[in-house]
XYZ file of N, CA and C in Angstrom:
375
model
N 20.256 21.720 51.345
C 19.474 20.941 52.456
C 20.058 19.638 52.643
N 20.108 19.657 53.940
C 20.142 17.901 53.808
C 19.355 17.560 55.077
N 19.300 16.221 55.172
C 18.324 15.466 55.739
C 19.024 15.783 57.717
N 18.081 15.780 58.481
C 18.741 16.267 60.121
C 18.398 15.269 61.104
N 17.154 14.070 60.643
C 16.726 13.655 61.859
C 16.019 12.612 61.051
N 15.719 11.478 61.877
C 14.788 10.148 61.131
C 13.796 9.834 62.707
N 12.538 9.539 62.205
C 11.752 9.429 63.641
C 11.699 8.002 63.169
N 11.835 7.042 64.363
C 11.384 5.629 64.452
C 10.440 5.325 65.560
N 9.642 4.674 65.169
C 8.870 3.638 66.146
C 9.147 2.910 66.934
N 9.075 2.488 68.238
C 9.859 1.823 68.964
C 9.466 0.599 69.590
N 9.187 -0.153 69.821
C 8.288 -0.895 71.281
C 9.317 -1.115 72.428
N 10.411 -0.989 72.639
C 10.936 -0.040 74.152
C 11.917 0.614 73.856
N 11.868 2.127 74.064
C 12.622 2.933 74.121
C 13.780 3.184 74.529
N 14.273 2.134 76.235
C 15.370 1.970 76.617
C 16.880 1.109 75.945
N 15.816 0.114 75.317
C 16.551 -0.870 74.346
C 17.420 -0.214 73.304
N 16.636 0.537 72.355
C 16.840 1.073 71.280
C 17.669 2.304 71.578
N 17.668 2.482 73.253
C 18.658 3.670 73.078
C 19.866 3.267 73.245
N 19.712 1.813 74.024
C 21.117 1.131 74.235
C 21.756 0.423 72.984
N 21.302 0.206 72.382
C 21.776 -0.183 70.452
C 21.940 0.720 70.047
N 21.297 2.446 69.684
C 22.047 3.429 68.557
C 23.493 3.918 69.903
N 23.306 3.816 71.133
C 24.461 4.505 71.772
C 26.151 3.639 71.786
N 25.452 2.245 71.863
C 26.599 0.912 72.166
C 27.058 1.042 70.434
N 26.522 0.951 69.298
C 27.127 0.705 68.429
C 27.010 1.882 66.734
N 26.171 2.658 67.429
C 26.274 4.138 65.823
C 26.865 5.715 67.076
N 27.123 5.801 68.166
C 27.969 7.084 68.732
C 26.497 8.120 69.242
N 25.249 7.312 69.560
C 23.667 8.875 69.672
C 24.727 8.453 71.560
N 24.450 9.447 72.239
C 24.455 10.044 73.343
C 23.398 9.926 74.382
N 23.017 9.083 74.983
C 21.613 8.959 75.945
C 21.692 9.645 76.871
N 23.107 10.264 77.194
C 22.938 11.303 78.619
C 22.570 12.336 77.801
N 22.430 12.631 76.845
C 21.837 14.391 76.072
C 20.672 14.058 75.901
N 19.910 12.734 75.971
C 18.674 12.730 75.086
C 17.670 13.294 75.463
N 16.578 13.730 74.778
C 16.162 14.591 75.324
C 14.073 14.362 75.382
N 13.197 14.154 76.008
C 12.313 13.540 75.949
C 11.123 14.423 76.303
N 9.682 14.226 75.476
C 8.469 15.361 75.756
C 7.883 14.369 75.900
N 6.782 15.202 75.707
C 5.322 14.816 76.543
C 4.586 13.738 75.877
N 4.956 13.955 74.357
C 4.256 12.999 73.659
C 4.160 11.398 73.858
N 6.189 10.788 74.636
C 6.990 9.871 74.617
C 8.325 9.917 73.691
N 8.025 10.578 73.132
C 9.065 10.554 71.839
C 10.850 11.348 72.644
N 11.867 10.808 72.251
C 12.837 10.805 73.090
C 13.922 11.349 71.712
N 14.537 12.382 71.630
C 15.421 12.302 70.511
C 17.222 12.476 71.229
N 17.746 11.579 70.671
C 19.089 11.517 70.727
C 20.173 11.620 69.952
N 21.444 12.068 69.448
C 21.700 13.156 68.930
C 23.488 12.612 68.863
N 23.989 12.857 67.080
C 24.768 11.988 67.030
C 25.644 12.796 65.809
N 27.058 13.360 66.225
C 27.483 14.017 64.557
C 26.833 15.067 63.786
N 25.607 15.643 64.753
C 24.595 17.013 64.108
C 23.682 16.261 63.465
N 23.237 14.897 63.833
C 21.778 13.961 63.481
C 20.818 13.513 64.637
N 20.051 14.029 64.488
C 19.040 13.183 65.648
C 18.063 12.309 65.251
N 18.152 11.476 66.378
C 17.468 9.852 65.944
C 15.795 10.450 66.702
N 14.928 10.064 66.505
C 13.612 10.814 66.738
C 13.005 9.508 67.170
N 13.211 8.773 68.813
C 12.840 7.061 69.131
C 11.086 7.226 69.311
N 10.364 6.918 68.923
C 8.921 7.264 69.762
C 8.173 5.619 70.064
N 7.612 5.547 71.418
C 7.163 4.244 71.685
C 5.608 4.248 70.611
N 5.913 3.093 70.032
C 4.855 2.278 69.377
C 4.593 0.981 68.648
N 3.094 0.477 68.697
C 2.783 -0.774 68.395
C 3.419 -1.479 66.623
N 3.720 -0.068 66.144
C 3.852 -0.928 64.330
C 5.830 -1.221 64.625
N 5.229 -2.457 63.556
C 6.567 -2.921 62.999
C 7.021 -2.458 62.221
N 8.027 -3.070 61.344
C 9.050 -2.656 60.262
C 8.200 -3.321 58.655
N 7.717 -3.107 57.997
C 7.591 -3.857 57.042
C 8.955 -4.951 56.674
N 8.155 -6.058 56.467
C 9.825 -7.268 56.511
C 9.811 -7.251 54.865
N 11.100 -7.703 54.782
C 11.795 -8.399 53.117
C 11.317 -7.279 52.148
N 11.633 -5.894 52.715
C 11.557 -4.798 51.649
C 13.401 -3.828 51.940
N 12.825 -2.807 50.710
C 13.907 -2.271 50.516
C 14.134 -0.840 51.864
N 13.445 -0.824 52.281
C 13.576 0.324 53.524
C 14.414 0.155 54.028
N 15.510 1.490 54.372
C 16.201 1.326 55.846
C 17.012 2.488 54.849
N 17.738 2.895 56.643
C 18.134 3.977 56.692
C 20.048 3.783 56.845
N 20.954 4.642 56.301
C 22.167 4.177 57.011
C 23.284 5.262 57.287
N 24.686 4.443 57.654
C 25.736 5.578 58.041
C 26.890 5.435 56.868
N 27.734 6.070 57.151
C 28.941 5.745 56.224
C 30.075 6.121 56.904
N 30.928 5.575 57.063
C 32.180 5.372 57.883
C 33.385 5.977 57.317
N 34.737 6.298 57.903
C 35.337 6.458 56.424
C 36.284 5.628 56.181
N 36.043 4.366 56.520
C 37.400 3.352 55.597
C 36.357 1.937 55.281
N 37.055 1.348 54.599
C 36.203 -0.056 54.653
C 37.248 -0.916 55.882
N 37.588 -0.486 56.159
C 37.797 -1.388 58.056
C 36.957 -0.836 58.626
N 36.511 0.255 58.774
C 35.536 0.593 60.044
C 34.551 0.126 59.764
N 34.119 0.124 58.862
C 32.789 -0.927 58.295
C 33.417 -2.661 58.933
N 33.888 -2.853 58.413
C 34.396 -4.034 58.843
C 34.164 -4.389 60.803
N 34.824 -3.044 61.119
C 35.045 -3.980 62.457
C 33.901 -3.250 62.995
N 32.954 -2.442 63.270
C 31.559 -2.398 63.463
C 30.474 -3.444 62.766
N 30.997 -4.235 62.142
C 30.098 -5.407 61.695
C 30.239 -6.511 62.302
N 31.791 -6.159 62.676
C 32.457 -7.955 63.613
C 31.828 -7.584 64.892
N 31.888 -6.007 65.669
C 31.202 -5.593 66.999
C 29.608 -6.370 67.011
N 28.837 -5.624 66.206
C 27.934 -5.882 65.995
C 27.322 -7.881 66.248
N 27.978 -8.371 64.710
C 28.274 -9.916 65.068
C 28.128 -10.780 66.537
N 28.995 -10.114 67.189
C 29.545 -11.345 68.231
C 28.724 -10.158 69.539
N 27.855 -9.208 69.206
C 26.696 -8.650 69.790
C 25.687 -9.813 69.793
N 25.273 -9.815 68.539
C 24.248 -10.985 68.548
C 23.392 -10.547 67.329
N 24.050 -9.072 66.958
C 22.952 -8.448 66.177
C 23.087 -9.328 64.801
N 21.777 -9.296 64.178
C 21.583 -10.129 63.107
C 21.511 -8.946 61.326
N 22.970 -10.243 61.139
C 22.942 -9.343 59.703
C 22.490 -9.615 58.488
N 22.362 -9.085 57.730
C 21.072 -9.269 56.507
C 21.554 -9.017 55.634
N 22.505 -8.345 55.321
C 22.809 -8.245 54.060
C 24.691 -7.800 54.003
N 25.935 -8.352 52.916
C 27.029 -8.139 53.187
C 27.857 -7.981 51.859
N 28.302 -6.802 51.450
C 29.157 -6.583 50.483
C 30.642 -6.377 50.564
N 31.182 -6.880 50.683
C 33.064 -6.494 50.241
C 33.631 -6.613 49.115
N 33.143 -5.271 48.482
C 34.161 -5.414 46.887
C 35.431 -4.540 47.072
N 35.547 -3.761 46.250
C 36.747 -2.921 45.833
C 36.168 -1.573 45.749
N 34.853 -1.364 45.408
C 34.104 -0.064 45.592
C 32.941 0.382 47.003
N 33.248 -0.844 47.346
C 31.820 -0.633 48.537
C 31.999 -1.354 49.706
N 32.038 -1.665 50.685
C 32.169 -2.171 51.776
C 30.660 -1.887 52.971
N 29.645 -2.611 52.879
C 28.677 -2.894 53.450
C 27.715 -3.860 54.282
N 27.528 -3.399 55.008
C 26.306 -4.363 55.735
C 24.958 -3.612 55.712
N 23.959 -4.803 56.376
C 22.735 -4.144 56.853
C 22.234 -5.158 57.972
N 21.802 -4.571 58.869
C 21.818 -5.374 60.523
C 20.657 -4.998 60.784
N 20.061 -5.289 61.666
C 18.807 -5.145 62.266
C 18.678 -4.581 63.756
N 17.992 -3.312 63.572
C 17.872 -2.670 65.203
C 16.948 -3.849 65.694
N 17.448 -3.287 67.676
C 15.885 -4.339 68.026
C 14.816 -4.798 67.555
N 14.182 -3.505 66.750
C 12.851 -3.099 66.729
C 12.742 -3.837 65.056
N 13.793 -4.735 64.589
C 13.309 -5.039 63.046
C 13.614 -3.976 61.870
N 14.474 -2.882 62.202
C 14.945 -1.847 61.335
C 15.706 -2.252 60.527
N 16.102 -2.183 58.869
C 17.477 -2.334 58.551
C 18.079 -0.966 59.026
N 19.414 -1.383 58.928
C 20.221 -0.097 59.305
C 21.628 -0.789 58.522
N 21.898 0.481 57.323
C 23.276 -0.128 56.672
C 24.183 0.737 57.094
N 25.290 0.282 56.889
C 26.752 0.777 57.613
C 27.529 0.390 56.490
N 28.379 1.631 55.559
C 28.780 1.458 54.876
C 29.934 2.657 54.184
N 31.053 2.452 53.412
C 32.278 2.855 52.627
C 31.815 2.769 51.328
N 32.477 3.719 50.583
C 32.483 4.058 49.538
C 34.159 4.873 48.879
N 34.287 4.316 48.076
C 35.754 5.342 47.789
C 35.310 6.618 47.616
N 33.978 6.907 47.026
C 33.207 8.694 46.010
C 33.481 9.042 47.439
N 32.683 8.181 48.949
C 31.551 9.139 49.714
C 32.594 9.818 50.445
N 32.074 11.343 50.595
C 32.864 11.804 51.816
C 33.199 11.207 52.895
N 34.119 11.384 53.493
C 34.012 10.859 54.776
C 33.204 11.772 55.727
N 32.761 11.304 56.611
C 32.139 12.361 57.757
C 32.937 12.587 59.017
N 33.679 12.120 59.245
C 35.054 12.360 60.549
C 35.880 10.981 60.529
N 37.114 11.352 61.171
C 38.046 10.971 61.236
C 37.660 9.045 61.863
N 38.273 8.306 61.086
C 38.552 6.779 61.520
C 38.826 6.651 62.950
């Protein structure tokens, strides 16, 4: 059994689609829209269901979701791209056994990106 999708309430669907396409490889051209307003976009076998809603994420909590990358350097490169794009980086760890950061998406959801030497590489660097 494995987790295959995540549903996120968002304020601006197009802005969220751009964010996840630009930094996380989701393909907006293949997005599917549904009558309830939900748009599902996929990357590497994982579906992100974005749904227009007024809710905001809880502030300052442990709640987050994450992406693993195949190398420490890949994590560092993405962190640099996000920071250069003005995306808030709210946590940052760079140690021999873990390279990780958390950023905020356009709605304030915490997104973690990490590499651990024991984590299986999801795809080539």
